Amino acid sequence: MSFWRLPILLSCLLLLVSGAQAAPLDRAALVADLCGDAGQMGQAGTALLDVAANGSAEDRAWAAPLAGAVLARGLACDEEGAVLAEAGLDALTRAPREPGEKARKPLASLKNRSVFQLADAALALRSASAVGAREAALKTLERKPSQIPDGLLEAAAASETDAGLREQIDALAQTAALNASDPAARIRALASIAENPSRRALTKVSALTSDPAYASNEDFRRAVDAASARIERGIAIGDALATLYNGLSFASILFMAAIGLAIIFGLMGVINLAQGELIMIGAYVTWLVQQGLRYAAPSLLDWYLVLAIPAAFLVTAAIGIAIEVSLLRHLYRRPLMSLLATWAVSLFLINLVRVVFGTQNLQFETPFYVSGGVPVIGDFIFTWNRMFAIAFAIVTLTLTWLVVRKTPLGLNIRAVTQNRDMAACIGIPTRRVDMMAFGLGSGLAGLAGLALSPIYSVNPQMGQNFIIDSFMVVVLGGVGTIAGTVVAALGIGQINVLIEPLWGAVAAKVIVLLMIIAFLQWRPEGLFAVKGRRK
């Protein structure tokens, strides 16, 4: 390139940039139009709308009170110009002054009033400092999406600091684009909406099939049909992912509730009807830790779920050991009496908690790591509270497997589970193993209560909702096997989530129970039989 051409190119660029900039606002002319006749007031309202969409921050701040003053008849026009009567400021210079004796207050016509309402909301959306004021302005604009000036919502979304309000602005921008007069702009809006499929988006797009352009414009009709098909595919994928995610979440809860019962039932053959109440005790211990941190260390309150883990495990494990030593140890050869004894313990714990804490649901804080979620596709939202339950169940499964497979206690538990008499003959203290296993199973129930506290209502009756499901998981998986408990929890969780939307929660429980009964008729020992037990 020749060097003599460079100044010419720079000059052209400067001209383009200066041409692209918006013309400076003639504030005096705008104030004069506000005090003019109906036609001039209409021009002023349109100019305020343009300022909201394309004006500088200084011009928007200057224009912000004008539209509201016209609507409230708070603008007083006199020989010197106009005064914002309520504030006692000159409308043009914003210097303090009072209106003249012959000042008049212009009255907007019905048509102009609609324009000024739109301008007032548009300026508030761009200039108001309070989130509530901007949200109220957006609601006003939502009533007239076809009259919103081009670029207003895009500029507002770009400068918006509140994430939730920014999403609402983007949604309204899409709606406004769908109602634009330019078919090309509507087609671009359809492509943008289809990128984020949801049932709300499908409702918007489906409504366009009754639009006159759908019948007269071939390109518009193809765009509507393509967007509808893409959104429907996204919704179907989202629903499938939501079903899998909810099933996995429910399965993690079932596993947490059943793993302790699997160890107790598999080792001692005791049907512990108090296992649900141990889950409830774990949730209440978590609440007590939360309350203690609230008063002793408020800065750590967000971490109460993590800090409550050892407390929930140790307290429920101690209660389990006390039940085994004081009651069940004397009833091992009387299974019916042990069943009734654990039922009595269950009733005692429920009523004890009622007396001490009351019957109302406990209120839990929602830490930042279990609040909110991430939209994925369709209407599927990856929620952090359910992810916490899934991750906690995985960690609990890993630690339980390590204890059972890699520690002397786990070796003794497996030996006693397979053959109690032979284990006693080689010197294993079976009574002590029973006590420690009952404590381990009870402690795991307490951890289940901790994991449930951010998701479910915590009250004295909460344990009753899990005892039946826990036994179904244990029996289906195979008594005393961790792998069987995991697989059974996954199967029951996914099947229950699949059936419940079709026939309801009660029918889903009945159907799952019938399926388990039919399976046990074919394989009575469950999915995984413990070595030494299968005949």
PDB file of C-alpha atoms in Angstrom, residues 263-264 267-268 313 317 320-321 324-325 329 332 403 409-410 412-413 429-443:
ATOM      1  CA  ILE A 263     -25.532 -54.236  57.328  1.00  0.00           C
ATOM      2  CA  ILE A 264     -27.758 -54.798  60.403  1.00  0.00           C
ATOM      3  CA  LEU A 267     -25.417 -59.616  59.914  1.00  0.00           C
ATOM      4  CA  MET A 268     -27.924 -60.259  62.686  1.00  0.00           C
ATOM      5  CA  PHE A 313     -22.693 -40.215  62.654  1.00  0.00           C
ATOM      6  CA  ALA A 317     -24.072 -44.698  66.226  1.00  0.00           C
ATOM      7  CA  GLY A 320     -27.648 -47.723  67.973  1.00  0.00           C
ATOM      8  CA  ILE A 321     -25.021 -49.269  70.244  1.00  0.00           C
ATOM      9  CA  GLU A 324     -28.166 -53.250  70.824  1.00  0.00           C
ATOM     10  CA  VAL A 325     -26.521 -53.595  74.234  1.00  0.00           C
ATOM     11  CA  ARG A 329     -28.666 -58.562  72.601  1.00  0.00           C
ATOM     12  CA  TYR A 332     -31.547 -62.512  69.044  1.00  0.00           C
ATOM     13  CA  VAL A 403     -14.583 -50.258  56.013  1.00  0.00           C
ATOM     14  CA  LEU A 409     -13.912 -54.872  61.607  1.00  0.00           C
ATOM     15  CA  GLY A 410     -15.138 -55.360  58.050  1.00  0.00           C
ATOM     16  CA  ASN A 412     -15.101 -59.836  61.107  1.00  0.00           C
ATOM     17  CA  ILE A 413     -18.495 -58.564  59.883  1.00  0.00           C
ATOM     18  CA  PRO A 429     -16.032 -62.000  69.356  1.00  0.00           C
ATOM     19  CA  THR A 430     -19.417 -62.206  67.653  1.00  0.00           C
ATOM     20  CA  ARG A 431     -21.246 -60.183  70.318  1.00  0.00           C
ATOM     21  CA  ARG A 432     -18.780 -57.341  69.985  1.00  0.00           C
ATOM     22  CA  VAL A 433     -19.034 -57.534  66.190  1.00  0.00           C
ATOM     23  CA  ASP A 434     -22.821 -57.342  66.489  1.00  0.00           C
ATOM     24  CA  MET A 435     -22.540 -54.240  68.660  1.00  0.00           C
ATOM     25  CA  MET A 436     -20.075 -52.476  66.331  1.00  0.00           C
ATOM     26  CA  ALA A 437     -22.052 -53.428  63.209  1.00  0.00           C
ATOM     27  CA  PHE A 438     -25.276 -52.132  64.748  1.00  0.00           C
ATOM     28  CA  GLY A 439     -23.455 -48.892  65.604  1.00  0.00           C
ATOM     29  CA  LEU A 440     -22.084 -48.631  62.060  1.00  0.00           C
ATOM     30  CA  GLY A 441     -25.507 -49.201  60.508  1.00  0.00           C
ATOM     31  CA  SER A 442     -27.102 -46.688  62.857  1.00  0.00           C
ATOM     32  CA  GLY A 443     -24.397 -44.110  62.108  1.00  0.00           C
TER      33      GLY A 443
END
